[in-house]
């Protein structure tokens, strides 16, 4: 730190470097922008609680074997069925005597897997369709956007149900079914972002320098689109989790004995009147995680929105 | 805005299965109507010449009168339905029935021998799943018109196969002997289907009830027929609502929106005991709960593997916990209460022994297998329990939960590896189960009939012969011995893991009385129900 070339007060030099009104390099400018966004984000307690929930979810999924016993998530102990909460079973046991706590903890892995895989599929697909549509316009735009419209015309859950039923039950198929129904908004978003910057001077400059279309899209337009796409994805996570839980509830998601939260709610319905915890606890888990992603997404949007 | 509305939609869709509660809860059951809450998604037709599903048989037995019957008043006594009396020729090949005079169809037309002739013939001519019940008598599409003859008040049946007369008479109490009004059926015929398409959702009967409406996966509505042979039923209507969730059934019963709940689990029944308005009764039923193992799937063709799998089911654990009161262990194709049935329970959960057998068979590390099971309770719980215990010996069972109908049609097309299902007898004679579980002398893809043994590709021409001999045996004691030997053989070697026989546990409002289900669906009479 002693050799820091940046002028200013020595304590908090990194902060000063980041907040410098006259950045010396592009890198400094970019980091500075991110840091300012983070400062704005940090002032928003709701967004911070959303971040905390999502961070907890990720930690829970990663360290699941340390938190709960993997075996007891699927081990049936018929003598101990439908037990209320106790020290041995913090959330009680379900209709086959399985520990609900362990099931909720390991269920987070399934939820997170679905969310991540859907994100990984949806963003590239959305960009691949939205960017050319906005960039080239004309016939390309019309064709790609009408295809998008067709997918948008179906109610999302119903379409996901149809796909999941046709593909057969299972996590992978649920992911594909959800991804197939979730990409159109991303395509539209990417197209809109592209349109706004399509005639910007720096794009024209790049064109004059002889850059290919592919190069312009990849290096100039994609970075402009990504932030809004990522924010949109965070906001969508709640919907994706709910859709996944809905598929699981209807028996089209993860298959038994996998501790998928939606399937757990479904099996708990039968004893809802007397053993409320069997359905309620995984239901709460779905609720909290969806809320967390929503708050996080809202916070990110507020923090990144330069226009407001 | 779109964001919010889409989220609402998702929430709404997730709550959709509960919407049924809300809607039903508004309609209170009126005094002259009995309302059942029951799983009836197995119904695919209500044409008595085609219907072969448990709930469908229960509906048809209340809608249609039959040639002979076991009546609610004495479930063990064979009496005439539309027949007043009958005689059997000394050689046991010709059966003559006298039709009751003054019987009327619900349309007002008299019931004649010609109608009975038509009803029996159309079962053979239409050749649906249940047709084998009659074709086994030696009737075929070409000969049935000569062998089944009715004129005036006399019906003559000739059989060409060797069958004990008591078995033939018992067959005439089964669903295929339901009497359909010929004129009405033919008036609604399309493309020579003998009225099959129309009768799926309509009735042309002389029974205690008329079919008002069947809405698939929703309800069956029946209206009493005042001119019924045994007098008008006390209630004007019976409505059977399809309520797949035991919890919703219980809620409906507690709120007095249903008079009877038919599929409650022990978890639902326990808290009901303290409710003074509700009474729980238990009746022995004759359904066999089992798994069919398709020998077309390599590992399952190995007898040692099957033997091992039979030791990998926690029969006692299930019966003592989530199936308590509802099921008891019976590992035979004959349910207790049937002629010749033996109490036979050779298999218990024994992982070590099963592992040894699997190793001997060359499957030391187990194998993967798919299991089709209906997606409602108690199937979901049973299948998961089996999945766990089989897993302990390395057999990786992946459960494919689906609608009951889908399991059945996959099973009938031999498309399964393991199918978990129940079986209910068609008439009150051991031959009904034996002929399905132990009959396969044509393993080709297009046999004359498709009994359960065929569905599982269990090719057993010799055992089939033994089974058919038992059907013909006239000496009751010898016949019982033959069935005992068959049961042991099938349980030990067959492609079936027999698990349970059921008790009919029925919860009712104390205001509704008189529904005392018998051992088979044929004996579940609605006409005796009263309400106060």
mmCIF file of N, CA, C and O in Angstrom, chain B residues 435-482:
data_model
loop_
_atom_site.group_PDB
_atom_site.id
_atom_site.type_symbol
_atom_site.label_atom_id
_atom_site.label_comp_id
_atom_site.label_asym_id
_atom_site.label_seq_id
_atom_site.Cartn_x
_atom_site.Cartn_y
_atom_site.Cartn_z
ATOM 1 N N UNK B 435 -58.066 -67.622 -13.685
ATOM 2 C CA UNK B 435 -58.048 -67.513 -15.135
ATOM 3 C C UNK B 435 -57.259 -66.295 -15.604
ATOM 4 O O UNK B 435 -56.845 -66.229 -16.754
ATOM 5 N N UNK B 436 -57.051 -65.326 -14.732
ATOM 6 C CA UNK B 436 -56.260 -64.182 -15.146
ATOM 7 C C UNK B 436 -54.796 -64.332 -14.751
ATOM 8 O O UNK B 436 -53.901 -64.110 -15.549
ATOM 9 N N UNK B 437 -54.565 -64.725 -13.506
ATOM 10 C CA UNK B 437 -53.185 -64.808 -13.015
ATOM 11 C C UNK B 437 -52.455 -66.052 -13.513
ATOM 12 O O UNK B 437 -51.240 -66.120 -13.476
ATOM 13 N N UNK B 438 -53.212 -67.083 -13.907
ATOM 14 C CA UNK B 438 -52.573 -68.377 -14.186
ATOM 15 C C UNK B 438 -52.946 -68.878 -15.581
ATOM 16 O O UNK B 438 -52.969 -70.070 -15.816
ATOM 17 N N UNK B 439 -53.263 -67.982 -16.494
ATOM 18 C CA UNK B 439 -53.682 -68.442 -17.818
ATOM 19 C C UNK B 439 -52.824 -67.794 -18.898
ATOM 20 O O UNK B 439 -52.952 -66.605 -19.177
ATOM 21 N N UNK B 440 -51.909 -68.556 -19.458
ATOM 22 C CA UNK B 440 -51.173 -68.048 -20.610
ATOM 23 C C UNK B 440 -50.608 -69.221 -21.394
ATOM 24 O O UNK B 440 -49.528 -69.716 -21.133
ATOM 25 N N UNK B 441 -51.369 -69.679 -22.402
ATOM 26 C CA UNK B 441 -50.843 -70.743 -23.264
ATOM 27 C C UNK B 441 -50.616 -70.216 -24.675
ATOM 28 O O UNK B 441 -50.421 -70.963 -25.603
ATOM 29 N N UNK B 442 -50.651 -68.900 -24.825
ATOM 30 C CA UNK B 442 -50.353 -68.291 -26.120
ATOM 31 C C UNK B 442 -49.611 -66.995 -25.838
ATOM 32 O O UNK B 442 -50.204 -65.986 -25.509
ATOM 33 N N UNK B 443 -48.279 -67.050 -25.926
ATOM 34 C CA UNK B 443 -47.472 -65.899 -25.522
ATOM 35 C C UNK B 443 -47.190 -64.959 -26.691
ATOM 36 O O UNK B 443 -46.353 -64.073 -26.593
ATOM 37 N N UNK B 444 -47.874 -65.159 -27.825
ATOM 38 C CA UNK B 444 -47.636 -64.296 -28.972
ATOM 39 C C UNK B 444 -48.168 -62.900 -28.675
ATOM 40 O O UNK B 444 -48.781 -62.670 -27.641
ATOM 41 N N UNK B 445 -47.924 -61.957 -29.581
ATOM 42 C CA UNK B 445 -48.367 -60.587 -29.325
ATOM 43 C C UNK B 445 -49.847 -60.402 -29.554
ATOM 44 O O UNK B 445 -50.408 -59.379 -29.173
ATOM 45 N N UNK B 446 -50.488 -61.376 -30.215
ATOM 46 C CA UNK B 446 -51.919 -61.219 -30.489
ATOM 47 C C UNK B 446 -52.679 -62.467 -30.075
ATOM 48 O O UNK B 446 -53.155 -63.217 -30.916
ATOM 49 N N UNK B 447 -52.765 -62.705 -28.767
ATOM 50 C CA UNK B 447 -53.514 -63.876 -28.311
ATOM 51 C C UNK B 447 -55.011 -63.585 -28.343
ATOM 52 O O UNK B 447 -55.419 -62.447 -28.559
ATOM 53 N N UNK B 448 -55.795 -64.635 -28.087
ATOM 54 C CA UNK B 448 -57.253 -64.434 -28.067
ATOM 55 C C UNK B 448 -57.648 -63.551 -26.894
ATOM 56 O O UNK B 448 -58.441 -62.642 -27.025
ATOM 57 N N UNK B 449 -57.073 -63.852 -25.735
ATOM 58 C CA UNK B 449 -57.338 -63.017 -24.567
ATOM 59 C C UNK B 449 -56.003 -62.545 -24.009
ATOM 60 O O UNK B 449 -54.961 -63.114 -24.324
ATOM 61 N N UNK B 450 -56.058 -61.493 -23.192
ATOM 62 C CA UNK B 450 -54.815 -60.942 -22.660
ATOM 63 C C UNK B 450 -54.841 -60.942 -21.140
ATOM 64 O O UNK B 450 -54.849 -59.893 -20.508
ATOM 65 N N UNK B 451 -54.860 -62.137 -20.531
ATOM 66 C CA UNK B 451 -54.905 -62.192 -19.064
ATOM 67 C C UNK B 451 -53.604 -61.678 -18.459
ATOM 68 O O UNK B 451 -52.627 -61.427 -19.170
ATOM 69 N N UNK B 452 -53.618 -61.535 -17.135
ATOM 70 C CA UNK B 452 -52.472 -60.939 -16.447
ATOM 71 C C UNK B 452 -51.195 -61.737 -16.676
ATOM 72 O O UNK B 452 -50.120 -61.169 -16.838
ATOM 73 N N UNK B 453 -51.311 -63.059 -16.714
ATOM 74 C CA UNK B 453 -50.118 -63.882 -16.943
ATOM 75 C C UNK B 453 -49.502 -63.543 -18.299
ATOM 76 O O UNK B 453 -48.282 -63.453 -18.445
ATOM 77 N N UNK B 454 -50.358 -63.289 -19.296
ATOM 78 C CA UNK B 454 -49.848 -62.904 -20.619
ATOM 79 C C UNK B 454 -49.177 -61.543 -20.552
ATOM 80 O O UNK B 454 -48.115 -61.326 -21.135
ATOM 81 N N UNK B 455 -49.815 -60.618 -19.843
ATOM 82 C CA UNK B 455 -49.257 -59.260 -19.763
ATOM 83 C C UNK B 455 -47.846 -59.283 -19.205
ATOM 84 O O UNK B 455 -47.021 -58.454 -19.537
ATOM 85 N N UNK B 456 -47.560 -60.241 -18.327
ATOM 86 C CA UNK B 456 -46.234 -60.323 -17.738
ATOM 87 C C UNK B 456 -45.337 -61.327 -18.470
ATOM 88 O O UNK B 456 -44.276 -61.687 -17.982
ATOM 89 N N UNK B 457 -45.809 -61.791 -19.623
ATOM 90 C CA UNK B 457 -45.060 -62.737 -20.462
ATOM 91 C C UNK B 457 -44.665 -64.005 -19.705
ATOM 92 O O UNK B 457 -43.554 -64.512 -19.871
ATOM 93 N N UNK B 458 -45.543 -64.465 -18.841
ATOM 94 C CA UNK B 458 -45.277 -65.702 -18.103
ATOM 95 C C UNK B 458 -45.921 -66.845 -18.883
ATOM 96 O O UNK B 458 -47.114 -67.074 -18.778
ATOM 97 N N UNK B 459 -45.121 -67.542 -19.661
ATOM 98 C CA UNK B 459 -45.638 -68.561 -20.572
ATOM 99 C C UNK B 459 -45.715 -69.892 -19.836
ATOM 100 O O UNK B 459 -44.685 -70.503 -19.509
ATOM 101 N N UNK B 460 -46.950 -70.370 -19.551
ATOM 102 C CA UNK B 460 -47.113 -71.532 -18.662
ATOM 103 C C UNK B 460 -48.186 -72.488 -19.184
ATOM 104 O O UNK B 460 -49.229 -72.677 -18.548
ATOM 105 N N UNK B 461 -47.954 -73.111 -20.343
ATOM 106 C CA UNK B 461 -49.000 -73.987 -20.885
ATOM 107 C C UNK B 461 -49.385 -75.104 -19.929
ATOM 108 O O UNK B 461 -50.566 -75.450 -19.824
ATOM 109 N N UNK B 462 -48.410 -75.661 -19.179
ATOM 110 C CA UNK B 462 -48.724 -76.794 -18.294
ATOM 111 C C UNK B 462 -49.558 -76.350 -17.093
ATOM 112 O O UNK B 462 -50.558 -76.976 -16.751
ATOM 113 N N UNK B 463 -49.122 -75.253 -16.464
ATOM 114 C CA UNK B 463 -49.861 -74.790 -15.291
ATOM 115 C C UNK B 463 -51.255 -74.327 -15.727
ATOM 116 O O UNK B 463 -52.233 -74.497 -15.000
ATOM 117 N N UNK B 464 -51.352 -73.772 -16.932
ATOM 118 C CA UNK B 464 -52.655 -73.365 -17.437
ATOM 119 C C UNK B 464 -53.591 -74.575 -17.496
ATOM 120 O O UNK B 464 -54.765 -74.484 -17.127
ATOM 121 N N UNK B 465 -53.031 -75.721 -17.930
ATOM 122 C CA UNK B 465 -53.857 -76.935 -18.012
ATOM 123 C C UNK B 465 -54.355 -77.339 -16.633
ATOM 124 O O UNK B 465 -55.516 -77.679 -16.444
ATOM 125 N N UNK B 466 -53.452 -77.284 -15.649
ATOM 126 C CA UNK B 466 -53.866 -77.625 -14.278
ATOM 127 C C UNK B 466 -54.973 -76.685 -13.818
ATOM 128 O O UNK B 466 -55.936 -77.110 -13.168
ATOM 129 N N UNK B 467 -54.816 -75.402 -14.143
ATOM 130 C CA UNK B 467 -55.793 -74.415 -13.709
ATOM 131 C C UNK B 467 -57.153 -74.703 -14.352
ATOM 132 O O UNK B 467 -58.193 -74.653 -13.688
ATOM 133 N N UNK B 468 -57.126 -75.045 -15.646
ATOM 134 C CA UNK B 468 -58.391 -75.306 -16.331
ATOM 135 C C UNK B 468 -59.041 -76.580 -15.793
ATOM 136 O O UNK B 468 -60.269 -76.682 -15.724
ATOM 137 N N UNK B 469 -58.200 -77.545 -15.376
ATOM 138 C CA UNK B 469 -58.750 -78.770 -14.800
ATOM 139 C C UNK B 469 -59.478 -78.455 -13.500
ATOM 140 O O UNK B 469 -60.553 -79.000 -13.217
ATOM 141 N N UNK B 470 -58.905 -77.543 -12.705
ATOM 142 C CA UNK B 470 -59.543 -77.175 -11.435
ATOM 143 C C UNK B 470 -60.904 -76.529 -11.691
ATOM 144 O O UNK B 470 -61.845 -76.699 -10.910
ATOM 145 N N UNK B 471 -61.004 -75.784 -12.802
ATOM 146 C CA UNK B 471 -62.274 -75.122 -13.108
ATOM 147 C C UNK B 471 -63.367 -76.143 -13.414
ATOM 148 O O UNK B 471 -64.551 -75.896 -13.180
ATOM 149 N N UNK B 472 -62.951 -77.301 -13.958
ATOM 150 C CA UNK B 472 -63.942 -78.303 -14.384
ATOM 151 C C UNK B 472 -64.288 -79.278 -13.275
ATOM 152 O O UNK B 472 -65.249 -80.021 -13.378
ATOM 153 N N UNK B 473 -63.457 -79.315 -12.232
ATOM 154 C CA UNK B 473 -63.619 -80.321 -11.182
ATOM 155 C C UNK B 473 -64.978 -80.183 -10.489
ATOM 156 O O UNK B 473 -65.343 -79.116 -10.027
ATOM 157 N N UNK B 474 -65.736 -81.301 -10.437
ATOM 158 C CA UNK B 474 -67.073 -81.240 -9.847
ATOM 159 C C UNK B 474 -67.044 -81.507 -8.344
ATOM 160 O O UNK B 474 -67.889 -81.030 -7.603
ATOM 161 N N UNK B 475 -66.037 -82.280 -7.880
ATOM 162 C CA UNK B 475 -65.928 -82.601 -6.460
ATOM 163 C C UNK B 475 -65.304 -81.411 -5.723
ATOM 164 O O UNK B 475 -64.158 -81.047 -5.956
ATOM 165 N N UNK B 476 -66.085 -80.799 -4.821
ATOM 166 C CA UNK B 476 -65.662 -79.540 -4.194
ATOM 167 C C UNK B 476 -64.356 -79.701 -3.421
ATOM 168 O O UNK B 476 -63.497 -78.828 -3.441
ATOM 169 N N UNK B 477 -64.187 -80.838 -2.718
ATOM 170 C CA UNK B 477 -62.999 -81.011 -1.891
ATOM 171 C C UNK B 477 -61.737 -81.096 -2.759
ATOM 172 O O UNK B 477 -60.720 -80.463 -2.494
ATOM 173 N N UNK B 478 -61.872 -81.895 -3.826
ATOM 174 C CA UNK B 478 -60.736 -82.033 -4.748
ATOM 175 C C UNK B 478 -60.402 -80.681 -5.380
ATOM 176 O O UNK B 478 -59.246 -80.329 -5.545
ATOM 177 N N UNK B 479 -61.463 -79.960 -5.719
ATOM 178 C CA UNK B 479 -61.267 -78.671 -6.387
ATOM 179 C C UNK B 479 -60.502 -77.721 -5.458
ATOM 180 O O UNK B 479 -59.559 -77.046 -5.874
ATOM 181 N N UNK B 480 -60.875 -77.717 -4.178
ATOM 182 C CA UNK B 480 -60.186 -76.854 -3.220
ATOM 183 C C UNK B 480 -58.715 -77.221 -3.119
ATOM 184 O O UNK B 480 -57.836 -76.351 -3.066
ATOM 185 N N UNK B 481 -58.418 -78.539 -3.123
ATOM 186 C CA UNK B 481 -57.022 -78.978 -3.054
ATOM 187 C C UNK B 481 -56.227 -78.505 -4.270
ATOM 188 O O UNK B 481 -55.096 -78.060 -4.173
ATOM 189 N N UNK B 482 -56.879 -78.605 -5.426
ATOM 190 C CA UNK B 482 -56.191 -78.171 -6.651
ATOM 191 C C UNK B 482 -55.868 -76.682 -6.588
ATOM 192 O O UNK B 482 -54.781 -76.246 -6.980
#
